[in-house]
Amino acid sequence: MKIAVLGTGMVGRALAGRLSGLGHDVTIGTRDPLATLARSEPDGMGNPPYSTWAKAHPEVALAPFRDAAVGAELVVNATNGSGAMPALEMAGADRFTGTVILDISNPLDFSQGFPPTLFIKDTDSLGEQIQRAFPRARVVKTLNTLNADLMVDPASLGAESSVFVSGDDAAAKTTVTALLESFGHTDVIDLGDISTARGTEMLLPVWLRLMGALGTAAFNFKIVR
Amino acid sequence: MKIAVLGTGMVGRALAGRLSGLGHDVTIGTRDPLATLARSEPDGMGNPPYSTWAKAHPEVALAPFRDAAVGAELVVNATNGSGAMPALEMAGADRFTGTVILDISNPLDFSQGFPPTLFIKDTDSLGEQIQRAFPRARVVKTLNTLNADLMVDPASLGAESSVFVSGDDAAAKTTVTALLESFGHTDVIDLGDISTARGTEMLLPVWLRLMGALGTAAFNFKIVR
């Protein structure tokens, strides 16, 4: 499948590397590829610069958002929450007719420090805002409730855990669920329409506190039933 | 232990029955015991009237909030969210010096129908509001993330699942954790101070959607790590 991954952070890299490894034709979209490649220092979280990652993944192209999205059947929104709408606009709303948008972003607001609050919540969600802004796209919210490494390799936890899909289009959810299963997810729960993304985005506060309490991001929710 | 359970709904009954069965001295508090006992019809959820439950649990006393709380070492807040503060006020704020308040309530707002929204969230929580309103009490938020039957009998799920405790007082959390373990909980996660209740109260939206998607309330979160 031809796939554009929007975002060059750890989530974008994890998704792009895994999808490429599974044989998909992957281009990462960024605002300014030259600027992205020019960075030579680790980011604020200590992650290596993009160029280091790119050298290890020569099969993954890097392009401006708009070029990355040309002809993509699936667009992965791996931006941070506040960057989601600008990135999708730059990728080209006019091109999203029928396109599946796999939306991982969370509406985290770090402006008051840690822990962040949510800049959308409870009566709306970022997933819904994206669907409303791009009505011809088919948005599926998923993977926003776990760490980047576990998104693409859940088996590394050593026990089954769960991921969720929210979206209005059944066929798009089927496409995304198949991708998730190709990553190793064995418990994909369809919560319902895109408004159910409110619930998964509101998982972030407890996720962040769990990370603090457990001293690791290597955990995930399993729905035991 | 002498325990007051505030609330005569399914959560209050589940906690009172289980605690009594474990040998604790339990009184259920309600606004007007005669009115509570006079109801003879199932409630809006199809649950039997309190009097039916009371006949099967003669060892559990029923008293006005204030009388129920006299001398209680532990007060269980099993009211619905909007009823929490009035019930605790009636139970007698002046009596809560050192008292452990095990707070199960969630700030659910059903005024706009289903699914409910939260009337407190993200930058505050009902748990924190209760702690601020009763500063001499020791509030521990817990059990607000699962169904009443599972609160008191988690082993019935057939696989281990998790519960959370949030609170400012370490000794109070130890007391509550011991009670949870006596119910059969084997994975009690201490999230930290009472502000971490924001995270567990914000789990309710996804819990409600999961109930819809799974067609049952007999599920719980397990933190796989």
Short mmCIF file of N, CA, C and O in Angstrom, two decimals, chain B residues 98-159:
data_model
loop_
_atom_site.label_atom_id
_atom_site.label_comp_id
_atom_site.label_asym_id
_atom_site.label_seq_id
_atom_site.Cartn_x
_atom_site.Cartn_y
_atom_site.Cartn_z
N GLY B 98 -9.14 12.55 60.48
CA GLY B 98 -8.37 11.32 60.29
C GLY B 98 -9.12 10.20 59.61
O GLY B 98 -8.53 9.18 59.26
N THR B 99 -10.41 10.39 59.42
CA THR B 99 -11.23 9.35 58.79
C THR B 99 -10.76 9.09 57.36
O THR B 99 -10.47 10.02 56.62
N VAL B 100 -10.71 7.81 57.01
CA VAL B 100 -10.40 7.46 55.62
C VAL B 100 -11.69 7.50 54.83
O VAL B 100 -12.67 6.84 55.19
N ILE B 101 -11.71 8.29 53.76
CA ILE B 101 -12.86 8.29 52.84
C ILE B 101 -12.44 7.54 51.57
O ILE B 101 -11.57 8.00 50.83
N LEU B 102 -13.04 6.38 51.37
CA LEU B 102 -12.80 5.59 50.17
C LEU B 102 -13.83 6.08 49.14
O LEU B 102 -15.01 5.80 49.25
N ASP B 103 -13.34 6.86 48.18
CA ASP B 103 -14.23 7.56 47.26
C ASP B 103 -14.33 6.83 45.92
O ASP B 103 -13.36 6.73 45.18
N ILE B 104 -15.53 6.35 45.61
CA ILE B 104 -15.76 5.60 44.37
C ILE B 104 -16.51 6.44 43.33
O ILE B 104 -16.67 6.04 42.18
N SER B 105 -16.97 7.62 43.72
CA SER B 105 -17.91 8.36 42.86
C SER B 105 -17.25 8.93 41.61
O SER B 105 -16.06 9.23 41.60
N ASN B 106 -18.02 9.05 40.55
CA ASN B 106 -17.55 9.64 39.30
C ASN B 106 -18.41 10.85 38.93
O ASN B 106 -19.63 10.80 39.11
N PRO B 107 -17.78 11.91 38.41
CA PRO B 107 -18.52 13.15 38.13
C PRO B 107 -19.31 13.09 36.83
O PRO B 107 -19.11 13.90 35.92
N LEU B 108 -20.20 12.11 36.73
CA LEU B 108 -20.95 11.91 35.49
C LEU B 108 -22.15 12.86 35.41
O LEU B 108 -22.92 12.99 36.35
N ASP B 109 -22.29 13.48 34.26
CA ASP B 109 -23.38 14.42 34.00
C ASP B 109 -24.28 13.82 32.92
O ASP B 109 -23.91 13.78 31.75
N PHE B 110 -25.45 13.33 33.33
CA PHE B 110 -26.39 12.70 32.38
C PHE B 110 -27.43 13.70 31.86
O PHE B 110 -28.38 13.30 31.20
N SER B 111 -27.24 15.00 32.15
CA SER B 111 -28.29 15.98 31.81
C SER B 111 -28.52 16.09 30.31
O SER B 111 -29.59 16.48 29.87
N GLN B 112 -27.51 15.75 29.51
CA GLN B 112 -27.69 15.79 28.05
C GLN B 112 -27.88 14.39 27.48
O GLN B 112 -27.72 14.19 26.28
N GLY B 113 -28.21 13.42 28.31
CA GLY B 113 -28.45 12.06 27.83
C GLY B 113 -27.22 11.19 27.88
O GLY B 113 -26.28 11.47 28.62
N PHE B 114 -27.25 10.13 27.07
CA PHE B 114 -26.17 9.14 27.05
C PHE B 114 -25.37 9.30 25.77
O PHE B 114 -25.95 9.48 24.71
N PRO B 115 -24.05 9.19 25.75
CA PRO B 115 -23.22 9.00 26.94
C PRO B 115 -23.10 10.28 27.76
O PRO B 115 -23.16 11.38 27.21
N PRO B 116 -22.93 10.12 29.07
CA PRO B 116 -22.78 11.31 29.92
C PRO B 116 -21.45 12.02 29.65
O PRO B 116 -20.53 11.42 29.09
N THR B 117 -21.39 13.27 30.04
CA THR B 117 -20.11 13.98 30.05
C THR B 117 -19.63 14.04 31.52
O THR B 117 -20.26 13.46 32.40
N LEU B 118 -18.52 14.72 31.74
CA LEU B 118 -17.98 14.84 33.11
C LEU B 118 -18.15 16.28 33.58
O LEU B 118 -17.78 17.20 32.87
N PHE B 119 -18.70 16.45 34.77
CA PHE B 119 -18.91 17.83 35.25
C PHE B 119 -17.67 18.39 35.95
O PHE B 119 -17.63 19.58 36.28
N ILE B 120 -16.66 17.56 36.16
CA ILE B 120 -15.33 18.02 36.60
C ILE B 120 -14.34 17.19 35.78
O ILE B 120 -14.58 15.99 35.58
N LYS B 121 -13.26 17.78 35.33
CA LYS B 121 -12.29 17.00 34.55
C LYS B 121 -11.00 17.77 34.31
O LYS B 121 -11.00 18.99 34.36
N ASP B 122 -9.96 17.01 34.02
CA ASP B 122 -8.72 17.46 33.41
C ASP B 122 -7.87 18.35 34.32
O ASP B 122 -6.70 18.06 34.53
N THR B 123 -8.41 19.44 34.82
CA THR B 123 -7.64 20.31 35.70
C THR B 123 -8.08 20.19 37.16
O THR B 123 -7.60 20.92 38.02
N ASP B 124 -9.02 19.30 37.41
CA ASP B 124 -9.52 19.06 38.76
C ASP B 124 -10.25 17.72 38.72
O ASP B 124 -10.44 17.14 37.65
N SER B 125 -10.60 17.21 39.89
CA SER B 125 -11.34 15.95 39.94
C SER B 125 -12.27 15.98 41.14
O SER B 125 -12.11 16.79 42.06
N LEU B 126 -13.25 15.09 41.12
CA LEU B 126 -14.16 15.00 42.26
C LEU B 126 -13.39 14.55 43.51
O LEU B 126 -13.63 15.05 44.61
N GLY B 127 -12.44 13.66 43.32
CA GLY B 127 -11.62 13.24 44.45
C GLY B 127 -10.91 14.40 45.13
O GLY B 127 -10.88 14.52 46.36
N GLU B 128 -10.34 15.28 44.31
CA GLU B 128 -9.65 16.46 44.87
C GLU B 128 -10.64 17.41 45.54
O GLU B 128 -10.33 18.01 46.58
N GLN B 129 -11.81 17.58 44.92
CA GLN B 129 -12.80 18.48 45.51
C GLN B 129 -13.23 17.98 46.89
O GLN B 129 -13.42 18.78 47.82
N ILE B 130 -13.40 16.66 47.00
CA ILE B 130 -13.78 16.09 48.30
C ILE B 130 -12.65 16.29 49.31
O ILE B 130 -12.89 16.70 50.45
N GLN B 131 -11.42 16.06 48.89
CA GLN B 131 -10.29 16.26 49.81
C GLN B 131 -10.20 17.72 50.26
O GLN B 131 -9.94 18.00 51.44
N ARG B 132 -10.43 18.66 49.33
CA ARG B 132 -10.38 20.09 49.71
C ARG B 132 -11.53 20.46 50.64
O ARG B 132 -11.36 21.28 51.55
N ALA B 133 -12.72 19.87 50.39
CA ALA B 133 -13.89 20.20 51.22
C ALA B 133 -13.76 19.63 52.62
O ALA B 133 -14.31 20.20 53.57
N PHE B 134 -13.03 18.50 52.76
CA PHE B 134 -12.88 17.85 54.07
C PHE B 134 -11.39 17.64 54.34
O PHE B 134 -10.88 16.52 54.27
N PRO B 135 -10.69 18.72 54.62
CA PRO B 135 -9.23 18.66 54.68
C PRO B 135 -8.70 17.76 55.79
O PRO B 135 -7.55 17.31 55.72
N ARG B 136 -9.50 17.48 56.82
CA ARG B 136 -9.01 16.62 57.90
C ARG B 136 -9.25 15.14 57.61
O ARG B 136 -8.76 14.27 58.32
N ALA B 137 -10.05 14.86 56.59
CA ALA B 137 -10.23 13.47 56.16
C ALA B 137 -9.06 13.05 55.29
O ALA B 137 -8.27 13.88 54.84
N ARG B 138 -8.92 11.75 55.08
CA ARG B 138 -7.86 11.21 54.21
C ARG B 138 -8.54 10.48 53.06
O ARG B 138 -8.98 9.34 53.22
N VAL B 139 -8.65 11.18 51.94
CA VAL B 139 -9.41 10.66 50.80
C VAL B 139 -8.54 9.74 49.95
O VAL B 139 -7.40 10.08 49.60
N VAL B 140 -9.07 8.57 49.63
CA VAL B 140 -8.43 7.66 48.70
C VAL B 140 -9.43 7.36 47.59
O VAL B 140 -10.50 6.79 47.84
N LYS B 141 -9.10 7.78 46.39
CA LYS B 141 -9.95 7.47 45.23
C LYS B 141 -9.60 6.09 44.74
O LYS B 141 -8.43 5.78 44.46
N THR B 142 -10.61 5.25 44.57
CA THR B 142 -10.36 3.90 44.03
C THR B 142 -11.67 3.26 43.58
O THR B 142 -12.76 3.79 43.89
N LEU B 143 -11.59 2.19 42.85
CA LEU B 143 -12.74 1.35 42.44
C LEU B 143 -13.71 2.07 41.52
O LEU B 143 -14.77 1.52 41.19
N ASN B 144 -13.38 3.30 41.07
CA ASN B 144 -14.30 4.04 40.22
C ASN B 144 -14.17 3.67 38.74
O ASN B 144 -14.80 4.30 37.90
N THR B 145 -13.37 2.65 38.45
CA THR B 145 -13.10 2.30 37.05
C THR B 145 -13.61 0.91 36.67
O THR B 145 -13.20 0.35 35.66
N LEU B 146 -14.51 0.36 37.49
CA LEU B 146 -15.07 -0.95 37.14
C LEU B 146 -16.44 -1.12 37.75
O LEU B 146 -16.86 -0.36 38.62
N ASN B 147 -17.14 -2.10 37.23
CA ASN B 147 -18.50 -2.45 37.61
C ASN B 147 -18.60 -2.88 39.08
O ASN B 147 -17.65 -3.47 39.62
N ALA B 148 -19.75 -2.64 39.72
CA ALA B 148 -19.91 -2.92 41.15
C ALA B 148 -19.61 -4.37 41.50
O ALA B 148 -18.93 -4.65 42.49
N ASP B 149 -20.10 -5.31 40.69
CA ASP B 149 -19.86 -6.73 41.00
C ASP B 149 -18.37 -7.04 41.00
O ASP B 149 -17.88 -7.81 41.84
N LEU B 150 -17.65 -6.46 40.03
CA LEU B 150 -16.21 -6.72 39.92
C LEU B 150 -15.41 -5.99 40.99
O LEU B 150 -14.32 -6.43 41.36
N MET B 151 -15.93 -4.86 41.47
CA MET B 151 -15.23 -4.15 42.55
C MET B 151 -14.95 -5.08 43.71
O MET B 151 -13.87 -5.04 44.29
N VAL B 152 -15.95 -5.89 44.04
CA VAL B 152 -15.86 -6.71 45.26
C VAL B 152 -15.54 -8.17 44.96
O VAL B 152 -15.34 -8.96 45.88
N ASP B 153 -15.48 -8.54 43.67
CA ASP B 153 -15.16 -9.93 43.31
C ASP B 153 -14.44 -9.97 41.97
O ASP B 153 -14.94 -10.51 40.99
N PRO B 154 -13.24 -9.39 41.93
CA PRO B 154 -12.53 -9.30 40.64
C PRO B 154 -12.15 -10.69 40.09
O PRO B 154 -12.01 -10.84 38.88
N ALA B 155 -12.03 -11.68 40.98
CA ALA B 155 -11.63 -13.01 40.52
C ALA B 155 -12.68 -13.61 39.59
O ALA B 155 -12.36 -14.51 38.80
N SER B 156 -13.91 -13.10 39.63
CA SER B 156 -14.96 -13.66 38.77
C SER B 156 -14.67 -13.44 37.29
O SER B 156 -15.27 -14.08 36.44
N LEU B 157 -13.75 -12.52 36.96
CA LEU B 157 -13.37 -12.30 35.55
C LEU B 157 -12.55 -13.47 35.01
O LEU B 157 -12.45 -13.64 33.80
N GLY B 158 -11.89 -14.20 35.89
CA GLY B 158 -11.12 -15.36 35.44
C GLY B 158 -9.70 -15.03 35.03
O GLY B 158 -8.93 -15.90 34.67
N ALA B 159 -9.34 -13.74 35.02
CA ALA B 159 -7.96 -13.33 34.73
C ALA B 159 -7.67 -12.08 35.55
O ALA B 159 -8.59 -11.33 35.90
#
